[in-house]
Amino acid sequence: MKSFKTLTDLRVRVAKASTKGVPPALRDPARGALVAWIDTAIQYEMPLNAALRRLRDGDAAEAIGRTAIAPQLADPNGPAAKAACAPGCAFCCILSGDDGGTITQAEARRLHQALVPVAGAPDGRAWNAKACPSLDPETRLCRAYDARPMICRSYMSSDVSACEMIASGATVQGAGVLGAHTLYLAVLTLTRNLLRGIVRVPTYSLSRVAAGAVDGLSEDDALNSARHGTHELDDEVARQAAMLKR
Ligand code: SF4
Ligand code: SF4
């Protein structure tokens, strides 16, 4: 973490950072959001190492995503206002593949901490083999609701039957993440490129972090078992960007 002497150096480098993996439509928004985050850090005199840690852990990307999602959730004519989502409606917590979605280091640590108290108890997989281990199999409520990652905060639908069909493997429209989630992923990708050679920006599998936590693994072991390789973030950004175009 020694190559940048000041946050102002870092800010200048954002403009030169590679946009590899960042969808073209999100390059300018991601750069602008990252520069604004660094400007705020400068304004509040955040120490350089603290800012680099927050970038590495994904705190910056998450803060940018949450700022972007707020007006989308508040829009009286937007998708959130039309959503059919309700407590106990959990088809969206039946996860495809064994990954469950890309989350940051900060999100992975919070998710693990939230699930430690329920380690060993029956989990969502007792309801559906592909369900998120964070889920309560009886109530079908998320047992890590306050710590749920950005992908869970962003996913919604106006059509429960579409969610049920997607959960059974069908490809249908009617459910998906809000655009703020794709911006969060784009900022995380740009952050990874900005810090390449300085510090690695790790990402994790949501379902494997949750499984490790409820199976009783320590935080370090759960995160090590869930840590992504080099391509998962790029794959996730490309997948979400393609879905937004539909
Ligand atoms: S996204 Fe679909 S399954 Fe999830 S709460 Fe909303 S309507 Fe229910
Ligand atoms: S963390 Fe919670 S909201 Fe997210 S998929 Fe798992 S059970 Fe559902």
Short mmCIF file of N, CA, C and O in Angstrom, two decimals, residues 111-121 143 213:
data_model
loop_
_atom_site.label_atom_id
_atom_site.label_comp_id
_atom_site.label_asym_id
_atom_site.label_seq_id
_atom_site.Cartn_x
_atom_site.Cartn_y
_atom_site.Cartn_z
N LEU A 111 -21.48 -10.78 6.94
CA LEU A 111 -22.40 -11.91 6.78
C LEU A 111 -21.99 -13.04 7.74
O LEU A 111 -22.83 -13.62 8.43
N HIS A 112 -20.69 -13.32 7.78
CA HIS A 112 -20.22 -14.38 8.69
C HIS A 112 -20.56 -14.04 10.14
O HIS A 112 -21.11 -14.87 10.87
N GLN A 113 -20.26 -12.81 10.55
CA GLN A 113 -20.52 -12.41 11.95
C GLN A 113 -22.00 -12.56 12.30
O GLN A 113 -22.36 -13.01 13.38
N ALA A 114 -22.87 -12.20 11.35
CA ALA A 114 -24.31 -12.25 11.62
C ALA A 114 -24.80 -13.69 11.78
O ALA A 114 -25.80 -13.92 12.48
N LEU A 115 -24.11 -14.64 11.16
CA LEU A 115 -24.59 -16.02 11.18
C LEU A 115 -23.95 -16.88 12.27
O LEU A 115 -24.43 -17.99 12.53
N VAL A 116 -22.91 -16.37 12.91
CA VAL A 116 -22.27 -17.14 13.98
C VAL A 116 -23.28 -17.61 15.03
O VAL A 116 -23.26 -18.78 15.44
N PRO A 117 -24.23 -16.76 15.48
CA PRO A 117 -25.17 -17.20 16.52
C PRO A 117 -26.08 -18.35 16.09
O PRO A 117 -26.65 -19.03 16.95
N VAL A 118 -26.26 -18.57 14.78
CA VAL A 118 -27.16 -19.65 14.35
C VAL A 118 -26.39 -20.84 13.78
O VAL A 118 -26.98 -21.74 13.17
N ALA A 119 -25.07 -20.86 13.97
CA ALA A 119 -24.28 -21.99 13.48
C ALA A 119 -24.79 -23.29 14.07
O ALA A 119 -25.07 -23.38 15.26
N GLY A 120 -24.96 -24.27 13.22
CA GLY A 120 -25.39 -25.59 13.66
C GLY A 120 -26.90 -25.79 13.61
O GLY A 120 -27.38 -26.93 13.67
N ALA A 121 -27.67 -24.71 13.51
CA ALA A 121 -29.13 -24.84 13.44
C ALA A 121 -29.53 -25.20 12.00
O ALA A 121 -28.78 -24.93 11.06
N ARG A 143 -31.75 -14.69 8.05
CA ARG A 143 -31.24 -14.57 9.42
C ARG A 143 -30.06 -13.61 9.50
O ARG A 143 -29.48 -13.44 10.57
N ALA A 213 -20.18 -20.21 7.53
CA ALA A 213 -20.59 -19.65 8.83
C ALA A 213 -21.56 -20.59 9.55
O ALA A 213 -21.37 -20.89 10.73
#
